[in-house]
Tab-separated table of C-alpha atoms and ligand atoms in Angstrom:
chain	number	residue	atom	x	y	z
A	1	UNK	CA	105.143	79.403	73.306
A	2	UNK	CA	104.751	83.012	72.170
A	3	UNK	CA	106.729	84.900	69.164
A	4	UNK	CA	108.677	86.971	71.866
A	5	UNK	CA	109.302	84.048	74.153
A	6	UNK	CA	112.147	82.192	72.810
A	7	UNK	CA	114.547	79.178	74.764
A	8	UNK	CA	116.582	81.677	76.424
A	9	UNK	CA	113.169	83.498	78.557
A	10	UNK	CA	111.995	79.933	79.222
A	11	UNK	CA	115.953	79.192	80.825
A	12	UNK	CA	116.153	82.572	82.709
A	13	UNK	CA	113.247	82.548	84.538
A	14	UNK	CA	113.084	83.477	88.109
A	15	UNK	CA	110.005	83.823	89.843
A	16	UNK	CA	111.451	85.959	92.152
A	17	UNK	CA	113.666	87.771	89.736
A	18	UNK	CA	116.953	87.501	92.168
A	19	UNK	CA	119.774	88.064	90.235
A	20	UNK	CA	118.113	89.762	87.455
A	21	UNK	CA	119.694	92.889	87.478
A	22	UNK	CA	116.907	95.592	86.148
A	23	UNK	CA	118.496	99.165	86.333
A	24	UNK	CA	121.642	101.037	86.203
A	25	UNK	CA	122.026	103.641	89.481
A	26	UNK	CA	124.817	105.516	90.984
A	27	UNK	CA	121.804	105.424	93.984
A	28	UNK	CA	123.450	102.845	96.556
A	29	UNK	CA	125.195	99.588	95.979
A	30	UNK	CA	124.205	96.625	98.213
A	31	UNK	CA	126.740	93.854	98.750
A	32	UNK	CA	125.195	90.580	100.584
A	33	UNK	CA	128.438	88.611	101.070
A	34	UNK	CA	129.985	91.583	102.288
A	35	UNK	CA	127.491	93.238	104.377
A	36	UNK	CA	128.267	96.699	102.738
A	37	UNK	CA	125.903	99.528	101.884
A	38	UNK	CA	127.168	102.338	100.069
A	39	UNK	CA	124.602	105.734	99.632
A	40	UNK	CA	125.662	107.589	97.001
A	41	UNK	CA	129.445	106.343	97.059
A	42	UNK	CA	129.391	106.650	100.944
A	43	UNK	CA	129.481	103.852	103.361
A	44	UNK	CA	126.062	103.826	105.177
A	45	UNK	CA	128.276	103.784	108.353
A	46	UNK	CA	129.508	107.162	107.862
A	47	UNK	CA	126.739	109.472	106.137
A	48	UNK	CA	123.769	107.885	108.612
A	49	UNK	CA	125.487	109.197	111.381
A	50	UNK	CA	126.444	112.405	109.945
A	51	UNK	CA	123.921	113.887	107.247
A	52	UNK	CA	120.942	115.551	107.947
A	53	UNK	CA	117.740	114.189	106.050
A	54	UNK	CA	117.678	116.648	103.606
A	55	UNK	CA	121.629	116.490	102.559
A	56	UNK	CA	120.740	112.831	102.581
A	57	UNK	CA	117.747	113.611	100.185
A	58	UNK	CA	119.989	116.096	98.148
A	59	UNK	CA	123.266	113.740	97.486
A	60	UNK	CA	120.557	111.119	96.163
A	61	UNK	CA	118.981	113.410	93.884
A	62	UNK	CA	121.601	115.566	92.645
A	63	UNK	CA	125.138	113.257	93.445
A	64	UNK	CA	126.709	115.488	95.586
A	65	UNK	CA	126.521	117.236	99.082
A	66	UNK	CA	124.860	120.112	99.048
A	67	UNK	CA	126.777	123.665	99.790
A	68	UNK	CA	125.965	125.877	102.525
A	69	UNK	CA	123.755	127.791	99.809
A	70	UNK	CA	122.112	124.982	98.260
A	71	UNK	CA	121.508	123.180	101.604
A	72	UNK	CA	119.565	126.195	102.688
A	73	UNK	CA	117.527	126.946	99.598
A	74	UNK	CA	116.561	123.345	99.346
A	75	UNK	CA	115.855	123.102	103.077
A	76	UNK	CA	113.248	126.412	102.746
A	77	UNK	CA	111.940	124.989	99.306
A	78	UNK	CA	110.862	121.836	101.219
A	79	UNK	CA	109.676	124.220	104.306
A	80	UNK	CA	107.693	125.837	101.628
A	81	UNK	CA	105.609	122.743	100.493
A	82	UNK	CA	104.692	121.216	103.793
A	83	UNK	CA	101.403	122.187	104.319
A	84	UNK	CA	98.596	119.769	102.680
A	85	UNK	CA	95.877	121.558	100.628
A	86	UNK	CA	92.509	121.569	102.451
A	87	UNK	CA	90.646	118.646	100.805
A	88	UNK	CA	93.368	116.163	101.406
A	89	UNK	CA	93.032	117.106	105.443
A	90	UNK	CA	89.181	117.019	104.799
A	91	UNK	CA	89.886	113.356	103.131
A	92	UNK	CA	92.433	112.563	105.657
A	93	UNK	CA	89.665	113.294	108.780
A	94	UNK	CA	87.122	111.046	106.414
A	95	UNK	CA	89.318	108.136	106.902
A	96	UNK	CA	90.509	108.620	110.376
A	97	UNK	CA	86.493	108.311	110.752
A	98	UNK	CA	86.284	104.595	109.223
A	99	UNK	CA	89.983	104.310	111.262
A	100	UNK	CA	92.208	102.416	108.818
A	101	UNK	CA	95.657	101.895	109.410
A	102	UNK	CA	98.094	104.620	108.877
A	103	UNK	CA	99.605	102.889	106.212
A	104	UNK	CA	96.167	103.039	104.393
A	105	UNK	CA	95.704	106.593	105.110
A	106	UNK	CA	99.378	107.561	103.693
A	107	UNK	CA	98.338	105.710	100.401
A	108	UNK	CA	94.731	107.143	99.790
A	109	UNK	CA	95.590	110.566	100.779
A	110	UNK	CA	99.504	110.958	98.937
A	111	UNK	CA	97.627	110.615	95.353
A	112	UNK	CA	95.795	113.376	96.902
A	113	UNK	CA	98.490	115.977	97.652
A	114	UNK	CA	99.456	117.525	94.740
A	115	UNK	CA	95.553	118.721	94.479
A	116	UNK	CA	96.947	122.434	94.515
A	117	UNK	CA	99.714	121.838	91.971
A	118	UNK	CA	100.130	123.456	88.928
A	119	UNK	CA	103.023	122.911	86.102
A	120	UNK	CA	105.438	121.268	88.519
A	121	UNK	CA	107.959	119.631	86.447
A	122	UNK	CA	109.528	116.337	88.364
A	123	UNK	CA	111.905	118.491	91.122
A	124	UNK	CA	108.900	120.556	91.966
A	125	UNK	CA	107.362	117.340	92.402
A	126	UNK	CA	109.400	115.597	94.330
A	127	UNK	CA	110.027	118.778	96.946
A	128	UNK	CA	106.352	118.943	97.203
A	129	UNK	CA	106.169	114.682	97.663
A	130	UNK	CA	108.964	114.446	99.936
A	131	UNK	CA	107.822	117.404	102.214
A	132	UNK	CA	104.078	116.383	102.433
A	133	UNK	CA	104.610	112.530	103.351
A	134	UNK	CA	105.370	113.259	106.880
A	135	UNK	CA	102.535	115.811	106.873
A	136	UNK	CA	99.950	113.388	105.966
A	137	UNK	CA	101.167	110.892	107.981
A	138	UNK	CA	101.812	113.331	111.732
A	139	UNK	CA	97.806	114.785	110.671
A	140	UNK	CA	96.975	111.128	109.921
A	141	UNK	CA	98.208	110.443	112.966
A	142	UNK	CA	96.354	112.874	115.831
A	143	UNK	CA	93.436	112.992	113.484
A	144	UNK	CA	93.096	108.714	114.581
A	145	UNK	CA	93.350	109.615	118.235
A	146	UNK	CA	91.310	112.329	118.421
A	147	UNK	CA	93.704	115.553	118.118
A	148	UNK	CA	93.881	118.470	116.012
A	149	UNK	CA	96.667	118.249	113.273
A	150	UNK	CA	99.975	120.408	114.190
A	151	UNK	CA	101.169	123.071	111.549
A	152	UNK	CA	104.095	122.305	110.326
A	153	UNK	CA	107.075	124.492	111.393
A	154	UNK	CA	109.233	126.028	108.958
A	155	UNK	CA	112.261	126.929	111.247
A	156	UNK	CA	112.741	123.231	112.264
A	157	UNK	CA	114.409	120.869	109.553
A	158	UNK	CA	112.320	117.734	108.052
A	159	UNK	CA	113.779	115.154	110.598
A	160	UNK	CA	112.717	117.482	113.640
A	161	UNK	CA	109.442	118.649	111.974
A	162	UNK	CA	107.977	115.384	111.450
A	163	UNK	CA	108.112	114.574	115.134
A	164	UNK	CA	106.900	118.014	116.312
A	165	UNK	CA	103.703	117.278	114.045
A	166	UNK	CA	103.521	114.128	115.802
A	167	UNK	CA	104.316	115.386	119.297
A	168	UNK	CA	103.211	119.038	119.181
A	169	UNK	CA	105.993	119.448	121.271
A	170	UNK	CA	109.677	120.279	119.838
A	171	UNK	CA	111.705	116.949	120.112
A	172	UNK	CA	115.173	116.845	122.147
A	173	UNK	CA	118.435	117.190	120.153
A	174	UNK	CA	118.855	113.643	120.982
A	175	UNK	CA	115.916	112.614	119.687
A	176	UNK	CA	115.880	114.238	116.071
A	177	UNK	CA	119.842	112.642	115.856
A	178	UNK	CA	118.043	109.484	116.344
A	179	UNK	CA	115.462	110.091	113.524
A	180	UNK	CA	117.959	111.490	111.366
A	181	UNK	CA	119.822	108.415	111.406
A	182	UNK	CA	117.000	105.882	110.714
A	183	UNK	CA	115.686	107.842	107.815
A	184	UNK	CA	119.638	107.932	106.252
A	185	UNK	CA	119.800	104.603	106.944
A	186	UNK	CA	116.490	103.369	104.873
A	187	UNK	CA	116.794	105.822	102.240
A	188	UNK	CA	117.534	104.107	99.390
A	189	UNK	CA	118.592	100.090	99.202
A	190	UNK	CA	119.098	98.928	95.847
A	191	UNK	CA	116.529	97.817	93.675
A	192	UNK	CA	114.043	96.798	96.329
A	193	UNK	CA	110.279	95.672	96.063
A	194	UNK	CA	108.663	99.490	96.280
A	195	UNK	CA	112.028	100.868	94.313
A	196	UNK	CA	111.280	98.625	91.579
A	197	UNK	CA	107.570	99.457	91.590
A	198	UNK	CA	107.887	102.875	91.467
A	199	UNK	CA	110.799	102.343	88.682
A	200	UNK	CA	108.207	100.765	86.450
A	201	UNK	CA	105.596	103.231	86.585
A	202	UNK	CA	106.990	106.190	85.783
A	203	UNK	CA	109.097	104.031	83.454
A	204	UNK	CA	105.283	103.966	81.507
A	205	UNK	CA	106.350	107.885	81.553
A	206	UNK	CA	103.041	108.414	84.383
A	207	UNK	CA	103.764	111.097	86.964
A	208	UNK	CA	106.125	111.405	90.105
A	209	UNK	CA	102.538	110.490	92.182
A	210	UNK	CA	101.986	107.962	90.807
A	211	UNK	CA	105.202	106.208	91.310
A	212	UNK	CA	105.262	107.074	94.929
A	213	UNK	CA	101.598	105.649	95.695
A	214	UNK	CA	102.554	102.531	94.030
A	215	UNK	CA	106.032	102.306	95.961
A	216	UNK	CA	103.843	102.862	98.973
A	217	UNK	CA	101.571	100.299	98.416
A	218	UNK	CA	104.732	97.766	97.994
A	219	UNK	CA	106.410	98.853	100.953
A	220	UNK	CA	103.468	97.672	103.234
A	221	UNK	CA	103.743	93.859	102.953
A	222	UNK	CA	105.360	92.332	105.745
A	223	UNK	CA	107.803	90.696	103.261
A	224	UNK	CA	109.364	94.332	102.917
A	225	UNK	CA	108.359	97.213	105.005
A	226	UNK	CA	105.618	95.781	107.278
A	227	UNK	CA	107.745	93.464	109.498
A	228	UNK	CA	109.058	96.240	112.092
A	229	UNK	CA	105.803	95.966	114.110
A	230	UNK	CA	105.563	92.789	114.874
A	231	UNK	CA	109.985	92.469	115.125
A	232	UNK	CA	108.764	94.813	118.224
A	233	UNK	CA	105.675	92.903	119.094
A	234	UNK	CA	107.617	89.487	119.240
A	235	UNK	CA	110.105	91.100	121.826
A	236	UNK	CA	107.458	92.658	123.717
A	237	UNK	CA	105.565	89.197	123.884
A	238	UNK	CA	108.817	87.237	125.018
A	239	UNK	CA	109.236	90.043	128.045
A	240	UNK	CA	111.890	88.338	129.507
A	241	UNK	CA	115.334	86.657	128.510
A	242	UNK	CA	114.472	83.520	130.311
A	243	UNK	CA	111.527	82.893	127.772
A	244	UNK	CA	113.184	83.685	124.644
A	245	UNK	CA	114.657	80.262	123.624
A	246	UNK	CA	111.238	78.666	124.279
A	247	UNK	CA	108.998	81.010	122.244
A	248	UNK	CA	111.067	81.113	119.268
A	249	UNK	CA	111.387	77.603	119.186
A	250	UNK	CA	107.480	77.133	119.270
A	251	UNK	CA	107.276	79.898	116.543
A	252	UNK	CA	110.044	78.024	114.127
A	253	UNK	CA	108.339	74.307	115.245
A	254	UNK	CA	104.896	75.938	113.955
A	255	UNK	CA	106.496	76.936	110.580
A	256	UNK	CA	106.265	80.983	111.165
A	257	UNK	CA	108.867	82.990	109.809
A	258	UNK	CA	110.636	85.443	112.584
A	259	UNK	CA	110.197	89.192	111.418
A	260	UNK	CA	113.079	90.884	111.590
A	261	UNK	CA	115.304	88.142	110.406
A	262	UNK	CA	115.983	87.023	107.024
A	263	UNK	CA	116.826	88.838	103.751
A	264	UNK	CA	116.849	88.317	99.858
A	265	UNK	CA	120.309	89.922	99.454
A	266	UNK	CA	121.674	89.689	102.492
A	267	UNK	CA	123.370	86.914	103.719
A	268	UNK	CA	125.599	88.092	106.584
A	269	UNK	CA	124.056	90.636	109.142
A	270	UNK	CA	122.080	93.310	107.584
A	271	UNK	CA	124.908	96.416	108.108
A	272	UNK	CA	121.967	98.833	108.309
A	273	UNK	CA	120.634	96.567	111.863
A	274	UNK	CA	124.360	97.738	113.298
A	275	UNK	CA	123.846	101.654	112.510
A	276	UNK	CA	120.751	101.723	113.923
A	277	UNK	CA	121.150	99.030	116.781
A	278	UNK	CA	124.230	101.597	117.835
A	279	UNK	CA	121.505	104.734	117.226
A	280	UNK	CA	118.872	102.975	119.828
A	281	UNK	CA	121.598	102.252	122.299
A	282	UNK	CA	122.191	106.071	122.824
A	283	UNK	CA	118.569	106.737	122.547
A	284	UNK	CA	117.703	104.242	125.129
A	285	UNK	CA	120.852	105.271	127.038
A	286	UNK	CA	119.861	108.737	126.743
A	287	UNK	CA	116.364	107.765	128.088
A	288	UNK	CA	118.125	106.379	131.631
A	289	UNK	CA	116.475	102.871	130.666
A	290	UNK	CA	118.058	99.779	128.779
A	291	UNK	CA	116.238	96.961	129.670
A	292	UNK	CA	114.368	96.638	126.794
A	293	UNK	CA	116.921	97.326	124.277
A	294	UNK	CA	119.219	94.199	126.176
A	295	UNK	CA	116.580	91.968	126.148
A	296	UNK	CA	116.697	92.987	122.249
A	297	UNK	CA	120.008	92.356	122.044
A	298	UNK	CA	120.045	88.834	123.702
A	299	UNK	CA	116.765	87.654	121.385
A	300	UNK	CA	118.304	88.620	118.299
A	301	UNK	CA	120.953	86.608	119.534
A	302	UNK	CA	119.082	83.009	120.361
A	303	UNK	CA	116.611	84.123	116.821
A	304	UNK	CA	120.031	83.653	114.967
A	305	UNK	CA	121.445	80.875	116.485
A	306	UNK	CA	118.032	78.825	116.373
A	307	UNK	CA	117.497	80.023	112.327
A	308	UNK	CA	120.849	78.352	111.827
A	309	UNK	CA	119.634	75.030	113.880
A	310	UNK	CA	116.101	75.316	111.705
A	311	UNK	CA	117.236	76.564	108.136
A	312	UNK	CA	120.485	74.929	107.860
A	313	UNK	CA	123.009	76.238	105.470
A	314	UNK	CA	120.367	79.879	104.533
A	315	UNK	CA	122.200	82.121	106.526
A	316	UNK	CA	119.178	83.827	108.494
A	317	UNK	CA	120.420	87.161	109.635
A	318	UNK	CA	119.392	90.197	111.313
A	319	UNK	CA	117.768	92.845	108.518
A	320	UNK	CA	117.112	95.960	109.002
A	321	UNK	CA	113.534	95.539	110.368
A	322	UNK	CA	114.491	94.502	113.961
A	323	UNK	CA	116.206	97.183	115.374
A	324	UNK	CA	114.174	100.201	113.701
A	325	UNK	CA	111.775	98.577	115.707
A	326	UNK	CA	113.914	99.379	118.726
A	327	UNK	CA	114.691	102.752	117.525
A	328	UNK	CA	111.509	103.896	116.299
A	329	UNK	CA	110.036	102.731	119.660
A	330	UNK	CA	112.645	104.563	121.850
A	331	UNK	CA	111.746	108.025	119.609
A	332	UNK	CA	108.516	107.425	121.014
A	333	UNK	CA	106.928	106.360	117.843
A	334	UNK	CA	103.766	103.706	117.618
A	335	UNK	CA	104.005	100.660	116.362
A	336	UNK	CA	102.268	100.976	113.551
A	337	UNK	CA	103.820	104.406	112.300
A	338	UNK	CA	107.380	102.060	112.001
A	339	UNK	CA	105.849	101.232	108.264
A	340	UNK	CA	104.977	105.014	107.524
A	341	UNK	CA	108.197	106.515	109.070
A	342	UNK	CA	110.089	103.844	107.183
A	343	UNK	CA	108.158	105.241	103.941
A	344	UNK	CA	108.943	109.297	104.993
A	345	UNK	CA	112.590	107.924	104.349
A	346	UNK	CA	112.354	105.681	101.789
A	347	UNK	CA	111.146	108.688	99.409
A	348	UNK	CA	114.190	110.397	99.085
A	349	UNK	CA	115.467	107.144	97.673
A	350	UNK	CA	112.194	106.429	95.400
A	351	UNK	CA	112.378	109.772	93.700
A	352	UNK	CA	116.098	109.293	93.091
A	353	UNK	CA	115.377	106.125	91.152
A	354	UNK	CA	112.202	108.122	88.991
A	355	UNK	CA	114.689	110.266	88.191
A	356	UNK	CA	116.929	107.734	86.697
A	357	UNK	CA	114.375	105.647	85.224
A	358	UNK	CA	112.560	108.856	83.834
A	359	UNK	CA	116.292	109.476	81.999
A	360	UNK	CA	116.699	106.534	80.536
A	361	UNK	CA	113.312	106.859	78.049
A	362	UNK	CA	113.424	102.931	78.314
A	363	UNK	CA	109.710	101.253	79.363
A	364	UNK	CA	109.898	97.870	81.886
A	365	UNK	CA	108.315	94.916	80.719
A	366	UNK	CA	109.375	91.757	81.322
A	367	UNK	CA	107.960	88.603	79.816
A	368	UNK	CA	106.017	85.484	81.161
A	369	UNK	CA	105.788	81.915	80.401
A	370	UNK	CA	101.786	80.754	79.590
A	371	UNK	CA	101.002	77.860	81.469
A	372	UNK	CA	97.121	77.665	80.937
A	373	UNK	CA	95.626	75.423	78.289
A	374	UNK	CA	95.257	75.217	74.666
A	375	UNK	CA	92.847	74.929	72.229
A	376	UNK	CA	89.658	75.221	74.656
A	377	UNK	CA	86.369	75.325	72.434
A	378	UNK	CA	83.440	77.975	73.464
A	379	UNK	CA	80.749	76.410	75.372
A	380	UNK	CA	77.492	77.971	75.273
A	381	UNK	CA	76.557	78.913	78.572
A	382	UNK	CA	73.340	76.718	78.567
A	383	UNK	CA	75.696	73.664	78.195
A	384	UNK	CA	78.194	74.106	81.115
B	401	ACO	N1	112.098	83.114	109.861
B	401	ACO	C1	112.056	81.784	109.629
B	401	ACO	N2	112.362	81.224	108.432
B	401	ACO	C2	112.746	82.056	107.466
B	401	ACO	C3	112.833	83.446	107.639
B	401	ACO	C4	112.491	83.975	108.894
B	401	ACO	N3	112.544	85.269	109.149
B	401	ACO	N4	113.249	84.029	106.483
B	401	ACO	C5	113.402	83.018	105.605
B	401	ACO	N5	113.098	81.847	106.188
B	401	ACO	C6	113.183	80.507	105.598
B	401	ACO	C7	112.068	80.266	104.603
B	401	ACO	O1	110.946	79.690	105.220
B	401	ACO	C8	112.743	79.326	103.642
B	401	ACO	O2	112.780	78.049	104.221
B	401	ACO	P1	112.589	76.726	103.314
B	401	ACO	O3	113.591	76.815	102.228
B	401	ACO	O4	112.797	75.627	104.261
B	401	ACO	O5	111.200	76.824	102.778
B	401	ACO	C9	114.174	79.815	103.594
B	401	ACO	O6	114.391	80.459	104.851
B	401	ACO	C10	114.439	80.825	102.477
B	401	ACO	O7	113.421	81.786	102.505
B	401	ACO	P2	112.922	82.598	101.249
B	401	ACO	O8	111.522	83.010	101.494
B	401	ACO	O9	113.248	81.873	99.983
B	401	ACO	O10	113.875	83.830	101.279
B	401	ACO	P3	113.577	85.163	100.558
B	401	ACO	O11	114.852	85.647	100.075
B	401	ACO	O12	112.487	85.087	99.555
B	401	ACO	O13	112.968	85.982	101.784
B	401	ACO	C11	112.402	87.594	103.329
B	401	ACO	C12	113.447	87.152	102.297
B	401	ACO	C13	111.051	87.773	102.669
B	401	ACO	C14	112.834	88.933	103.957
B	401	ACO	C15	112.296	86.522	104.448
B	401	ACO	O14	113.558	86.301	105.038
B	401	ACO	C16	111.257	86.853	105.501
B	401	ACO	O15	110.079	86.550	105.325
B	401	ACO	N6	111.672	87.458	106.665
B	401	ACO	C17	110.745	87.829	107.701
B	401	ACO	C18	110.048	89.144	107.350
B	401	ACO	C19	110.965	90.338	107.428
B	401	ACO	O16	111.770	90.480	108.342
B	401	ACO	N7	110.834	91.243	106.435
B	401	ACO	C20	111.640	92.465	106.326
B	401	ACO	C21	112.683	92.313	105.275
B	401	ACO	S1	113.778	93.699	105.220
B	401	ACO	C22	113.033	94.827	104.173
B	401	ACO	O17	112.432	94.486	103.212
B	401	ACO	C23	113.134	96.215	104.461
C-alpha cells in the first residue's frame, strides 16, 4: 500500500463512486427516493415548462432570473457568437466526407470553435460555447445529407434557432415550446458522468473548451447520454402493443439491459420522463397523431412491470432517456441527433459547474488501490 493510501481509502472504495459526494453546487439537487429535481431552487416541474433556454442558461450561471434588460443583452450576446469561424465549417464538411456520427462531429469540431477567439475570459467563453454547439451540430447536420449549412438567425431565440438551422424553415410556436422544455429539463442533473468530467478538467485550471469536449465525450456512452436512440428504436421495433410483452421478455431472457429504463440515483420514476412525457403528448397531439406516443406509453408500462419480475427488489424505472426519445422524435429530430440535442442542453448546466469548480481553486484527484504485483525482476528481452 502507498504513503497516501491509508485503511480508511482501502474501506471507502467504490468503484462506481455512488455516494461519494464530490462538489458543493447551488446547480440542481437530485433526490432518488423522492423523485424530485430542483434547477436552481426551482422544481423541474415548474421552470421546464415556463423558462426559455436562455433564462434557463442565465439562472444556472448567475442564480437568478434574468430582468427584462439582462434577458435581452444576454439573448443578443449569444445571437452575437453563433456563427462558426470558417475553418471549423471547412473541418466540419471534412468529416461529413468520412460520415461519422454526429456525436463525433460535435466533439472534433467544438475544440475547434473558439479558433477566432481572443482574450475571452470564462463568460465570454461560455456565450461563445453555448451559442456555437447547436451551430456545429444543425451544419453538422445538412452538411451529412448533402445540404448547405443555414445561417443562423439572430431575431429567433436559441431554442427556435437551433431547429431553423436544422430545418431551414422557421419552426411552429408549438414546436420551439416543445424544445424549450427538453433542453430545461436536461440542463443540469447533479453531478453526472459528463458534469463530473468536465468538473475535473478545468478543476486542473485548463480552459472552458476543454471541459466541454471532455463532457461531450462522456455524454456519448449509452450508459448516460447515448440510450435515447435505441429507447426509440426498441419501440419502433415492437410496432405494436400486442408484441410488446414478448420482445421484452426475449431481450431481459438474453441478458440485455432495456434503454430507457434504469438509473444510478433514481429509484422511483425519473420526474424529468413525466415533464417531458406530458411535453410529447401535446406535441404529438398537436401533430393530429398519437399512436405512437400510446404505444409508448403502454411499453413503458409492461418494460416496468417485467424489470420488477427480472431484477427483483432494484427498482427499474423510467429515466429520462425514454421519452426524449418520444419528444425529440415528434420535433422532427433524427435519431441520432437525440445525443447531440441532449448535449446543446446539457451545456448550460456544464458551464455552470466550471464555474463553480473554477471558484473553488481546489484540483480533483482521487486515489486508487494497486492491485498488480510486487517485486517483479527485469528480464532481458532475449530471455522472455
Ligand atoms: N434493463 C435491464 N436490466 C437493468 C437495467 C435495464 N435498463 N438497468 C439496470 N439493470 C440491472 C443490471 O443488469 C443489474 O442487474 P444484476 O444486479 O442482476 O447484475 C441491476 O439492474 C443494477 O444495475 P447497475 O448497472 O448496477 O445499475 P447502475 O446504477 O450502475 O446503472 C444505468 C444505471 C447505467 C442507467 C442502467 O440502469 C442502464 O444501463 N440503463 C439502460 C441505459 C440507459 O437507459 N441509460 C440512460 C441513463 S439516464 C442518463 O444518464 C441521462
Amino acid at each position: 500500500m502507498s504513503t497516501t493510501q491509508t485503511a480508511q481509502t482501502t474501506d471507502a472504495f467504490k468503484p462506481g463512486l455512488e455516494g461519494v459526494i464530490a462538489a458543493e453546487t447551488r446547480l440542481s439537487s437530485v433526490d432518488g427516493q423522492k423523485g424530485e429535481l430542483i434547477i436552481a431552487g426551482f422544481p423541474l416541474e415548474e421552470l421546464a415548462a415556463h423558462a426559455t433556454f436562455e433564462e434557463t442558461a442565465y439562472l444556472l450561471w448567475y442564480d437568478h432570473l434574468p430582468t427584462a434588460a439582462e434577458l435581452e443583452r444576454f439573448r443578443a450576446e449569444l445571437a452575437g457568437y453563433r456563427a462558426l469561424p470558417a475553418a471549423t465549417l471547412t473541418l466540419l464538411e471534412q468529416v461529413a466526407q468520412v460520415r461519422r456520427p454526429a456525436m463525433d462531429a460535435l466533439r472534433i469540431a467544438a475544440g475547434a470553435m473558439d479558433l477566432d477567439a481572443r482574450d475571452l475570459d470564462d463568460h465570454g467563453l461560455a456565450r461563445l460555447a453555448l451559442a456555437r454547439i447547436p451551430t456545429i451540430v444543425a451544419a453538422y447536420w445538412r452538411l451529412l445529407h448533402g445540404q448547405a449549412p443555414v445561417e443562423p438567425d439572430p431575431e429567433l431565440g436559441h431554442a427556435a434557432n437551433y431547429l431553423y438551422m436544422l430545418e431551414g424553415a422557421r419552426p411552429t410556436p408549438a414546436k420551439v415550446r416543445g424544445l424549450e422544455t427538453y433542453l430545461n429539463t436536461v440542463s443540469d442533473h447533479g453531478l453526472n458522468a459528463s458534469t463530473f468530467a468536465a468538473r475535473v478538467i478545468i478543476a486542473t485550471q485548463s480552459d472552458l473548451v476543454s471541459a466541454l469536449v471532455g463532457a461531450i465525450g462522456a455524454l456519448k456512452g449509452p450508459l448516460h447520454g447515448g440510450a435515447p436512440g435505441p429507447a426509440l428504436d426498441m419501440v419502433f421495433e415492437i410496432g405494436d402493443v400486442s408484441r410488446a410483452e414478448s420482445y421484452l421478455r426475449e431481450k431481459l431472457e438474453r441478458g440485455e439491459r432495456l434503454m430507457g429504463f434504469g438509473h444510478r440515483v433514481y429509484k422511483v420514476r425519473d420526474p424529468r420522463a413525466e415533464v417531458l412525457a406530458r411535453a410529447a403528448e401535446v406535441m404529438y397531439r398537436d401533430g393530429g397523431d398519437m399512436a405512437l406516443y400510446n404505444l409508448a406509453r403502454e411499453v413503458e408500462k409492461i418494460a416496468v412491470a417485467l424489470l420488477a419480475e427480472y431484477k427483483p427488489g432494484r427498482n427499474l424505472q423510467t429515466n429520462v432517456e425514454f421519452y426524449t426519445a418520444l419528444l425529440l422524435h415528434g420535433l422532427g429530430l433524427d435519431t441520432d441527433l437525440f445525443t447531440p440535442t441532449f448535449a446543446v442542453g446539457r451545456t448550460a448546466g456544464w458551464i455552470g459547474h466550471c464555474f463553480e469548480q473554477r471558484a473553488t481553486g481546489r484540483l480533483i484527484r482521487p486515489d486508487s488501490r494497486y492491485i498488480g504485483e510486487r517485486n517483479r525482476r527485469w528480464v532481458p528481452l532475449e530471455q522472455r
